[in-house]
mmCIF file of C-alpha atoms in Angstrom:
data_model
loop_
_atom_site.group_PDB
_atom_site.id
_atom_site.type_symbol
_atom_site.label_atom_id
_atom_site.label_comp_id
_atom_site.label_asym_id
_atom_site.label_seq_id
_atom_site.Cartn_x
_atom_site.Cartn_y
_atom_site.Cartn_z
ATOM 1 C CA MET K 247 26.421 11.932 -5.221
ATOM 2 C CA GLU K 248 29.994 12.124 -6.444
ATOM 3 C CA PHE K 249 31.704 9.567 -4.200
ATOM 4 C CA CYS K 250 31.280 5.811 -4.614
ATOM 5 C CA LEU K 251 30.988 3.407 -1.680
ATOM 6 C CA GLU K 252 33.182 0.357 -2.065
ATOM 7 C CA PRO K 253 31.973 -2.930 -0.521
ATOM 8 C CA GLU K 254 34.636 -2.982 2.169
ATOM 9 C CA ALA K 255 34.024 0.652 3.036
ATOM 10 C CA VAL K 256 30.560 0.018 4.408
ATOM 11 C CA ASN K 257 31.861 -1.500 7.625
ATOM 12 C CA GLY K 258 34.844 0.811 7.864
ATOM 13 C CA SER K 259 38.377 0.451 6.582
ATOM 14 C CA LYS K 260 41.174 -1.407 8.233
ATOM 15 C CA ASN K 261 43.201 1.790 8.672
ATOM 16 C CA ASP K 262 40.394 3.762 10.290
ATOM 17 C CA LEU K 263 37.904 1.801 12.342
ATOM 18 C CA ASN K 264 35.812 4.936 12.946
ATOM 19 C CA PHE K 265 35.391 5.647 9.245
ATOM 20 C CA ASN K 266 31.764 5.393 8.218
ATOM 21 C CA PRO K 267 30.780 6.664 4.752
ATOM 22 C CA MET K 268 27.108 6.190 5.701
ATOM 23 C CA LYS K 269 27.341 9.341 7.845
ATOM 24 C CA GLU K 270 26.477 11.269 4.693
ATOM 25 C CA TYR K 271 22.957 9.852 5.136
ATOM 26 C CA MET K 272 22.738 9.939 8.956
ATOM 27 C CA VAL K 273 21.780 13.599 9.252
ATOM 28 C CA LEU K 274 19.212 13.602 12.067
ATOM 29 C CA SER K 275 19.931 15.381 15.331
ATOM 30 C CA ARG K 276 19.310 13.651 18.653
ATOM 31 C CA PRO K 277 15.843 15.207 19.227
ATOM 32 C CA GLN K 278 14.890 14.343 15.647
ATOM 33 C CA GLN K 279 16.044 10.758 16.186
ATOM 34 C CA VAL K 280 13.803 10.477 19.243
ATOM 35 C CA ALA K 281 10.862 11.919 17.285
ATOM 36 C CA ILE K 282 11.490 9.508 14.386
ATOM 37 C CA ALA K 283 11.737 6.537 16.758
ATOM 38 C CA VAL K 284 8.485 7.391 18.561
ATOM 39 C CA LEU K 285 6.473 8.217 15.429
ATOM 40 C CA CYS K 286 7.792 5.262 13.450
ATOM 41 C CA THR K 287 7.110 2.816 16.280
ATOM 42 C CA LEU K 288 3.567 4.040 16.915
ATOM 43 C CA LEU K 289 2.619 4.171 13.235
ATOM 44 C CA SER K 290 4.111 0.748 12.477
ATOM 45 C CA LEU K 291 2.425 -0.929 15.450
ATOM 46 C CA LEU K 292 -0.970 0.544 14.589
ATOM 47 C CA SER K 293 -0.577 -0.281 10.892
ATOM 48 C CA ALA K 294 0.554 -3.856 11.613
ATOM 49 C CA LEU K 295 -2.375 -4.408 13.990
ATOM 50 C CA GLU K 296 -4.925 -3.074 11.499
ATOM 51 C CA ASN K 297 -3.603 -5.131 8.597
ATOM 52 C CA LEU K 298 -3.344 -8.303 10.672
ATOM 53 C CA THR K 299 -6.971 -7.793 11.701
ATOM 54 C CA VAL K 300 -8.041 -7.442 8.065
ATOM 55 C CA LEU K 301 -6.110 -10.573 7.090
ATOM 56 C CA TYR K 302 -7.677 -12.567 9.920
ATOM 57 C CA LEU K 303 -11.202 -11.441 9.024
ATOM 58 C CA ILE K 304 -10.734 -12.352 5.360
ATOM 59 C CA LEU K 305 -9.065 -15.716 5.990
ATOM 60 C CA SER K 306 -11.547 -16.703 8.702
ATOM 61 C CA SER K 307 -14.501 -16.281 6.323
ATOM 62 C CA ARG K 308 -14.872 -18.915 3.594
ATOM 63 C CA ARG K 309 -17.126 -16.561 1.651
ATOM 64 C CA LEU K 310 -14.643 -13.658 1.630
ATOM 65 C CA ARG K 311 -11.480 -15.561 0.825
ATOM 66 C CA ARG K 312 -13.101 -16.997 -2.313
ATOM 67 C CA LYS K 313 -13.891 -13.579 -3.793
ATOM 68 C CA PRO K 314 -11.299 -11.929 -6.077
ATOM 69 C CA SER K 315 -12.067 -8.506 -4.581
ATOM 70 C CA TYR K 316 -11.000 -9.671 -1.135
ATOM 71 C CA LEU K 317 -7.980 -11.551 -2.482
ATOM 72 C CA PHE K 318 -6.677 -8.194 -3.730
ATOM 73 C CA ILE K 319 -7.524 -6.511 -0.423
ATOM 74 C CA GLY K 320 -5.772 -9.376 1.379
ATOM 75 C CA SER K 321 -2.684 -8.876 -0.792
ATOM 76 C CA LEU K 322 -2.754 -5.181 0.074
ATOM 77 C CA ALA K 323 -2.975 -6.054 3.771
ATOM 78 C CA VAL K 324 0.002 -8.449 3.484
ATOM 79 C CA ALA K 325 2.118 -5.834 1.698
ATOM 80 C CA ASP K 326 1.193 -3.100 4.181
ATOM 81 C CA PHE K 327 1.863 -5.374 7.165
ATOM 82 C CA LEU K 328 5.300 -6.307 5.832
ATOM 83 C CA ALA K 329 5.998 -2.662 5.024
ATOM 84 C CA SER K 330 5.108 -1.649 8.574
ATOM 85 C CA VAL K 331 7.456 -4.196 10.135
ATOM 86 C CA ILE K 332 10.397 -4.165 7.695
ATOM 87 C CA PHE K 333 10.454 -0.416 7.082
ATOM 88 C CA ALA K 334 10.132 0.521 10.746
ATOM 89 C CA CYS K 335 12.855 -1.862 11.933
ATOM 90 C CA ASN K 336 15.358 -0.863 9.253
ATOM 91 C CA PHE K 337 14.524 2.845 9.390
ATOM 92 C CA ILE K 338 14.999 3.093 13.166
ATOM 93 C CA ASN K 339 18.043 0.838 13.070
ATOM 94 C CA PHE K 340 19.742 3.073 10.504
ATOM 95 C CA HIS K 341 18.710 6.611 11.476
ATOM 96 C CA VAL K 342 18.531 6.204 15.264
ATOM 97 C CA PHE K 343 21.073 3.503 16.161
ATOM 98 C CA HIS K 344 23.356 4.157 13.144
ATOM 99 C CA SER K 345 23.743 0.443 12.564
ATOM 100 C CA VAL K 346 25.437 -0.466 9.279
ATOM 101 C CA ASP K 347 25.626 -3.985 7.861
ATOM 102 C CA SER K 348 27.650 -5.501 5.053
ATOM 103 C CA LYS K 349 26.888 -4.370 1.532
ATOM 104 C CA ALA K 350 24.847 -7.481 0.654
ATOM 105 C CA VAL K 351 22.775 -7.391 3.853
ATOM 106 C CA PHE K 352 22.151 -3.664 3.515
ATOM 107 C CA LEU K 353 20.989 -4.027 -0.099
ATOM 108 C CA LEU K 354 18.791 -6.951 0.959
ATOM 109 C CA LYS K 355 17.107 -4.697 3.516
ATOM 110 C CA ILE K 356 16.699 -1.860 1.010
ATOM 111 C CA GLY K 357 15.243 -4.288 -1.523
ATOM 112 C CA SER K 358 12.811 -5.710 1.040
ATOM 113 C CA VAL K 359 11.528 -2.242 1.919
ATOM 114 C CA THR K 360 11.176 -1.411 -1.785
ATOM 115 C CA LEU K 361 9.365 -4.712 -2.397
ATOM 116 C CA THR K 362 6.739 -4.115 0.286
ATOM 117 C CA PHE K 363 5.865 -0.622 -0.897
ATOM 118 C CA THR K 364 5.937 -1.608 -4.580
ATOM 119 C CA ALA K 365 3.661 -4.583 -3.892
ATOM 120 C CA SER K 366 1.366 -2.309 -1.887
ATOM 121 C CA VAL K 367 0.963 0.071 -4.841
ATOM 122 C CA GLY K 368 0.593 -2.926 -7.179
ATOM 123 C CA SER K 369 -2.196 -4.308 -4.990
ATOM 124 C CA LEU K 370 -3.900 -0.918 -5.109
ATOM 125 C CA LEU K 371 -3.764 -1.044 -8.900
ATOM 126 C CA LEU K 372 -5.252 -4.557 -9.012
ATOM 127 C CA THR K 373 -8.038 -3.461 -6.667
ATOM 128 C CA ALA K 374 -8.735 -0.496 -8.935
ATOM 129 C CA ILE K 375 -8.793 -2.731 -12.035
ATOM 130 C CA ASP K 376 -11.161 -5.111 -10.228
ATOM 131 C CA ARG K 377 -13.669 -2.330 -9.660
ATOM 132 C CA TYR K 378 -13.166 -0.957 -13.161
ATOM 133 C CA LEU K 379 -13.981 -4.330 -14.706
ATOM 134 C CA CYS K 380 -17.095 -4.568 -12.565
ATOM 135 C CA LEU K 381 -18.466 -1.227 -13.753
ATOM 136 C CA ARG K 382 -17.275 -1.627 -17.347
ATOM 137 C CA TYR K 383 -18.455 -5.225 -17.882
ATOM 138 C CA PRO K 384 -20.969 -5.984 -15.110
ATOM 139 C CA PRO K 385 -22.718 -8.985 -16.748
ATOM 140 C CA ALA K 386 -19.430 -10.752 -17.540
ATOM 141 C CA TYR K 387 -17.505 -9.684 -14.417
ATOM 142 C CA LYS K 388 -17.540 -13.067 -12.683
ATOM 143 C CA THR K 389 -16.447 -14.782 -15.882
ATOM 144 C CA LEU K 390 -13.633 -12.315 -16.570
ATOM 145 C CA LEU K 391 -12.194 -12.343 -13.058
ATOM 146 C CA THR K 392 -12.332 -15.809 -11.558
ATOM 147 C CA HIS K 393 -10.679 -16.960 -8.343
ATOM 148 C CA GLY K 394 -7.881 -18.699 -10.261
ATOM 149 C CA ARG K 395 -7.174 -15.699 -12.478
ATOM 150 C CA ALA K 396 -7.063 -13.421 -9.457
ATOM 151 C CA LEU K 397 -4.481 -15.666 -7.755
ATOM 152 C CA ALA K 398 -2.396 -15.874 -10.935
ATOM 153 C CA THR K 399 -2.483 -12.084 -11.314
ATOM 154 C CA LEU K 400 -1.388 -11.605 -7.713
ATOM 155 C CA GLY K 401 1.469 -14.061 -8.186
ATOM 156 C CA ILE K 402 2.708 -12.240 -11.288
ATOM 157 C CA MET K 403 2.461 -8.869 -9.520
ATOM 158 C CA TRP K 404 4.507 -10.058 -6.509
ATOM 159 C CA VAL K 405 7.170 -11.693 -8.718
ATOM 160 C CA LEU K 406 7.561 -8.542 -10.842
ATOM 161 C CA SER K 407 7.700 -6.375 -7.707
ATOM 162 C CA ALA K 408 10.446 -8.579 -6.257
ATOM 163 C CA LEU K 409 12.393 -8.510 -9.520
ATOM 164 C CA VAL K 410 12.291 -4.715 -9.691
ATOM 165 C CA SER K 411 13.051 -4.260 -5.988
ATOM 166 C CA TYR K 412 16.065 -6.587 -5.730
ATOM 167 C CA LEU K 413 17.911 -5.306 -8.818
ATOM 168 C CA PRO K 414 20.477 -3.444 -6.629
ATOM 169 C CA LEU K 415 21.135 -6.647 -4.693
ATOM 170 C CA MET K 416 21.660 -8.461 -8.006
ATOM 171 C CA GLY K 417 24.376 -6.020 -9.029
ATOM 172 C CA TRP K 418 22.783 -2.705 -10.045
ATOM 173 C CA THR K 419 24.694 -0.635 -7.480
ATOM 174 C CA CYS K 420 26.232 2.808 -7.530
ATOM 175 C CA CYS K 421 29.731 1.721 -8.417
ATOM 176 C CA PRO K 422 30.783 3.167 -10.823
ATOM 177 C CA SER K 423 27.457 4.990 -11.305
ATOM 178 C CA PRO K 424 26.751 8.008 -9.046
ATOM 179 C CA CYS K 425 25.090 7.115 -5.738
ATOM 180 C CA SER K 426 21.695 8.430 -4.748
ATOM 181 C CA GLN K 427 21.775 11.341 -2.330
ATOM 182 C CA LEU K 428 18.925 9.858 -0.287
ATOM 183 C CA ILE K 429 19.394 6.062 -0.353
ATOM 184 C CA PRO K 430 22.844 4.525 0.279
ATOM 185 C CA LEU K 431 24.443 2.182 -2.281
ATOM 186 C CA VAL K 432 21.592 2.719 -4.761
ATOM 187 C CA PRO K 433 22.430 4.494 -8.045
ATOM 188 C CA ASP K 434 20.518 7.444 -9.414
ATOM 189 C CA ASN K 435 19.609 5.599 -12.611
ATOM 190 C CA TYR K 436 17.910 2.852 -10.567
ATOM 191 C CA ILE K 437 15.956 5.504 -8.636
ATOM 192 C CA LEU K 438 14.842 6.951 -11.974
ATOM 193 C CA GLY K 439 13.736 3.527 -13.203
ATOM 194 C CA TRP K 440 11.805 2.780 -10.003
ATOM 195 C CA LEU K 441 10.112 6.182 -10.168
ATOM 196 C CA LEU K 442 8.981 5.388 -13.710
ATOM 197 C CA VAL K 443 7.542 2.048 -12.555
ATOM 198 C CA VAL K 444 5.678 3.718 -9.700
ATOM 199 C CA ALA K 445 4.470 6.467 -12.036
ATOM 200 C CA ILE K 446 2.981 3.814 -14.344
ATOM 201 C CA LEU K 447 1.246 2.128 -11.401
ATOM 202 C CA PHE K 448 -0.171 5.405 -10.117
ATOM 203 C CA SER K 449 -1.299 6.399 -13.603
ATOM 204 C CA GLY K 450 -3.224 3.136 -13.843
ATOM 205 C CA ILE K 451 -4.822 3.725 -10.440
ATOM 206 C CA ILE K 452 -5.815 7.289 -11.282
ATOM 207 C CA TYR K 453 -7.202 6.293 -14.692
ATOM 208 C CA THR K 454 -9.301 3.385 -13.426
ATOM 209 C CA TYR K 455 -10.676 5.250 -10.428
ATOM 210 C CA GLY K 456 -11.201 8.299 -12.615
ATOM 211 C CA HIS K 457 -13.441 6.150 -14.811
ATOM 212 C CA VAL K 458 -15.351 4.961 -11.742
ATOM 213 C CA LEU K 459 -15.768 8.533 -10.502
ATOM 214 C CA TRP K 460 -16.992 9.638 -13.936
ATOM 215 C CA LYS K 461 -19.602 6.898 -13.940
ATOM 216 C CA ALA K 462 -20.643 7.959 -10.449
ATOM 217 C CA TYR K 463 -20.949 11.566 -11.599
ATOM 218 C CA GLN K 464 -23.164 10.543 -14.524
ATOM 219 C CA HIS K 465 -25.401 8.550 -12.210
ATOM 220 C CA ALA K 466 -25.573 11.458 -9.775
ATOM 221 C CA VAL K 467 -26.779 13.717 -12.600
ATOM 222 C CA ASN K 468 -29.441 11.152 -13.517
ATOM 223 C CA LEU K 469 -30.460 10.939 -9.885
ATOM 224 C CA ALA K 470 -30.951 14.708 -9.731
ATOM 225 C CA GLU K 471 -33.076 14.656 -12.893
ATOM 226 C CA HIS K 472 -35.393 11.915 -11.634
ATOM 227 C CA GLN K 473 -35.743 12.700 -7.934
ATOM 228 C CA ASP K 474 -39.515 12.416 -8.090
ATOM 229 C CA ARG K 475 -39.565 9.072 -9.905
ATOM 230 C CA GLN K 476 -38.799 5.620 -8.503
ATOM 231 C CA LEU K 477 -36.605 4.193 -11.246
ATOM 232 C CA PRO K 478 -35.203 0.640 -11.137
ATOM 233 C CA GLY K 479 -31.638 2.021 -11.096
ATOM 234 C CA MET K 480 -32.197 4.416 -8.204
ATOM 235 C CA ILE K 481 -30.410 2.225 -5.657
ATOM 236 C CA ARG K 482 -27.456 1.850 -7.995
ATOM 237 C CA MET K 483 -27.227 5.612 -8.420
ATOM 238 C CA ARG K 484 -27.159 6.204 -4.681
ATOM 239 C CA LEU K 485 -24.518 3.507 -4.385
ATOM 240 C CA ASP K 486 -22.279 5.207 -6.947
ATOM 241 C CA VAL K 487 -22.632 8.585 -5.234
ATOM 242 C CA ARG K 488 -21.381 7.076 -1.978
ATOM 243 C CA LEU K 489 -18.728 5.138 -3.865
ATOM 244 C CA ALA K 490 -17.505 8.407 -5.399
ATOM 245 C CA LYS K 491 -16.954 9.845 -1.939
ATOM 246 C CA THR K 492 -14.957 6.785 -0.920
ATOM 247 C CA LEU K 493 -12.787 6.868 -4.045
ATOM 248 C CA GLY K 494 -12.253 10.610 -3.733
ATOM 249 C CA LEU K 495 -10.955 10.079 -0.209
ATOM 250 C CA LEU K 496 -8.803 7.208 -1.431
ATOM 251 C CA LEU K 497 -7.116 9.255 -4.155
ATOM 252 C CA ALA K 498 -6.577 12.197 -1.808
ATOM 253 C CA VAL K 499 -4.831 9.982 0.759
ATOM 254 C CA LEU K 500 -2.742 8.354 -1.957
ATOM 255 C CA VAL K 501 -1.475 11.699 -3.276
ATOM 256 C CA ILE K 502 -0.852 13.200 0.174
ATOM 257 C CA CYS K 503 1.121 10.205 1.424
ATOM 258 C CA TRP K 504 3.214 9.463 -1.657
ATOM 259 C CA PHE K 505 3.768 12.762 -3.468
ATOM 260 C CA PRO K 506 6.323 14.293 -1.004
ATOM 261 C CA VAL K 507 8.585 11.218 -1.083
ATOM 262 C CA LEU K 508 8.389 10.782 -4.847
ATOM 263 C CA ALA K 509 8.938 14.498 -5.449
ATOM 264 C CA LEU K 510 12.060 14.577 -3.241
ATOM 265 C CA LEU K 511 13.456 11.452 -4.925
ATOM 266 C CA ALA K 512 12.930 13.054 -8.338
ATOM 267 C CA HIS K 513 14.476 16.319 -7.123
ATOM 268 C CA SER K 514 17.564 14.463 -5.866
ATOM 269 C CA LEU K 515 18.264 13.292 -9.433
ATOM 270 C CA VAL K 516 18.720 16.816 -10.800
ATOM 271 C CA ALA K 517 20.078 18.935 -7.933
ATOM 272 C CA PRO K 518 22.361 18.593 -4.889
ATOM 273 C CA LEU K 519 20.537 18.276 -1.576
ATOM 274 C CA SER K 520 21.365 19.920 1.722
ATOM 275 C CA ASP K 521 21.175 18.133 5.063
ATOM 276 C CA GLN K 522 17.933 19.973 5.805
ATOM 277 C CA VAL K 523 16.288 18.497 2.716
ATOM 278 C CA LYS K 524 17.537 15.039 3.705
ATOM 279 C CA LYS K 525 15.952 15.498 7.132
ATOM 280 C CA VAL K 526 12.669 16.476 5.467
ATOM 281 C CA PHE K 527 12.880 13.322 3.343
ATOM 282 C CA ALA K 528 13.350 11.180 6.458
ATOM 283 C CA PHE K 529 10.177 12.562 8.041
ATOM 284 C CA CYS K 530 8.231 12.462 4.758
ATOM 285 C CA SER K 531 9.099 8.774 4.486
ATOM 286 C CA LEU K 532 6.853 8.201 7.502
ATOM 287 C CA LEU K 533 3.903 9.228 5.332
ATOM 288 C CA CYS K 534 4.289 5.881 3.541
ATOM 289 C CA LEU K 535 3.600 4.248 6.912
ATOM 290 C CA VAL K 536 0.567 6.487 7.279
ATOM 291 C CA ASN K 537 -0.665 5.219 3.919
ATOM 292 C CA SER K 538 -0.217 1.604 5.080
ATOM 293 C CA MET K 539 -2.190 2.487 8.198
ATOM 294 C CA VAL K 540 -5.036 4.196 6.300
ATOM 295 C CA ASP K 541 -5.377 1.548 3.560
ATOM 296 C CA PRO K 542 -7.206 -0.990 5.793
ATOM 297 C CA VAL K 543 -9.704 1.652 6.873
ATOM 298 C CA ILE K 544 -10.525 2.753 3.317
ATOM 299 C CA TYR K 545 -10.441 -0.623 1.585
ATOM 300 C CA ALA K 546 -11.511 -3.096 4.237
ATOM 301 C CA LEU K 547 -12.942 -1.748 7.469
ATOM 302 C CA ARG K 548 -15.484 0.379 5.557
ATOM 303 C CA SER K 549 -16.843 -2.817 3.997
ATOM 304 C CA ARG K 550 -20.018 -4.153 5.563
ATOM 305 C CA GLU K 551 -19.011 -7.703 4.668
ATOM 306 C CA ILE K 552 -15.762 -7.430 6.606
ATOM 307 C CA ARG K 553 -17.542 -5.747 9.508
ATOM 308 C CA SER K 554 -20.052 -8.608 9.436
ATOM 309 C CA SER K 555 -17.154 -11.075 9.511
ATOM 310 C CA ALA K 556 -15.773 -9.190 12.517
ATOM 311 C CA HIS K 557 -19.105 -9.514 14.359
ATOM 312 C CA HIS K 558 -19.222 -13.255 13.701
ATOM 313 C CA SER K 559 -15.603 -13.662 14.798
ATOM 314 C CA LEU K 560 -16.341 -11.843 18.059
ATOM 315 C CA ALA K 561 -19.394 -14.031 18.571
ATOM 316 C CA ARG K 562 -17.307 -17.168 18.041
ATOM 317 C CA TRP K 563 -14.638 -16.042 20.485
ATOM 318 C CA LYS K 564 -17.272 -15.174 23.076
ATOM 319 C CA GLY K 565 -18.707 -18.639 22.608
ATOM 320 C CA TYR K 566 -15.307 -20.238 23.145
ATOM 321 C CA LEU K 567 -14.670 -18.131 26.255
ATOM 322 C CA ARG K 568 -18.043 -19.152 27.697
ATOM 323 C CA GLY K 569 -17.327 -22.791 26.963
ATOM 324 C CA HIS K 570 -20.142 -23.181 24.438
ATOM 325 C CA GLY K 571 -17.980 -23.545 21.333
ATOM 326 C CA PRO K 572 -18.724 -21.612 18.157
ATOM 327 C CA GLU K 573 -22.116 -20.018 17.996
ATOM 328 C CA ALA K 574 -24.662 -20.004 15.196
ATOM 329 C CA LYS K 575 -23.740 -20.472 11.585
ATOM 330 C CA GLU K 576 -22.258 -17.581 9.749
ATOM 331 C CA GLU K 577 -24.901 -15.314 8.327
ATOM 332 C CA ALA K 578 -24.749 -14.125 4.755
ATOM 333 C CA PRO K 579 -22.894 -10.797 4.866
ATOM 334 C CA LYS K 580 -24.738 -7.769 3.658
ATOM 335 C CA SER K 581 -23.619 -5.995 0.555
ATOM 336 C CA SER K 582 -21.076 -3.231 0.937
ATOM 337 C CA VAL K 583 -20.780 0.114 -0.783
ATOM 338 C CA THR K 584 -17.052 -0.433 -1.094
ATOM 339 C CA GLU K 585 -17.224 -3.983 -2.452
ATOM 340 C CA THR K 586 -17.133 -4.768 -6.140
ATOM 341 C CA GLU K 587 -19.522 -7.693 -5.874
ATOM 342 C CA ALA K 588 -22.266 -5.336 -4.715
ATOM 343 C CA ASP K 589 -22.054 -3.443 -7.984
ATOM 344 C CA VAL K 590 -22.527 -6.648 -9.959
ATOM 345 C CA LYS K 591 -25.567 -7.761 -7.949
ATOM 346 C CA ILE K 592 -27.319 -4.417 -8.234
ATOM 347 C CA THR K 593 -26.543 -4.153 -11.945
#
């Protein structure tokens, strides 16, 4: 974008109180604003509820919160919950109510939204690496990825995500650099840098899950060759076939939800955008909320261990409501086809 927003121009100038340079980005019509408000509210509420449920089930189980696999899933749930709340509030506030804050506050909000989605993708990458390590080095998996190392890795990921996300707030703004056509006060060169970071994260996810899918394919071929024989690895082969279906669904959802937004951001760096394209970008941004809503279903709620934790939690609450206190001791959760630990045990 050719013009540059000065700090005092964000709230309007002294000579013209109605001046609002942010109108370049407020392109939605009234019916579109209503549609955005309804969709964003419903998706954010559902996503927040799902991710809070996953967090509660992991934290309420001593067994689950000690496992690195579920620490990564818990980090994903935290990032998706924050994304649901922060993105929805700021998105509706800007596009529907046309509320504009000071430059520092606005960049803080933009950075917070960027942080939540960056940390979400980072958590996806750590989850993928966790499963890759399990299949690549099954005997040494528990030694390679301990509880302490998992926590340290999560801490580093969140710190790096925050550093990348708050660079505009720390001074990397679009003055004098050209402003982004899709995100106010953010320069095009920062958008390019963030796209490169996200591309690296997605490449890591695709590579690690591609390796898992390849291993599953090899085991499926072996399963077809030995259908009439009861081999010791037969259960493992069936597990990998089902795991391949889960990971295939995961990658499909990831591409569908993120590709439109990333493609439009990349397109905005090389060509001028019309208001119609900006409206498409606003609606495509809701797909990121859809991804935050689907993540708990793919990563957590499909896990038998988390479902087992849910059953025990319901039993405890029923006991409290009946005045009998918590019920029987927590049973050992069954292994899950979506849990990394299951691969190690079967191997």
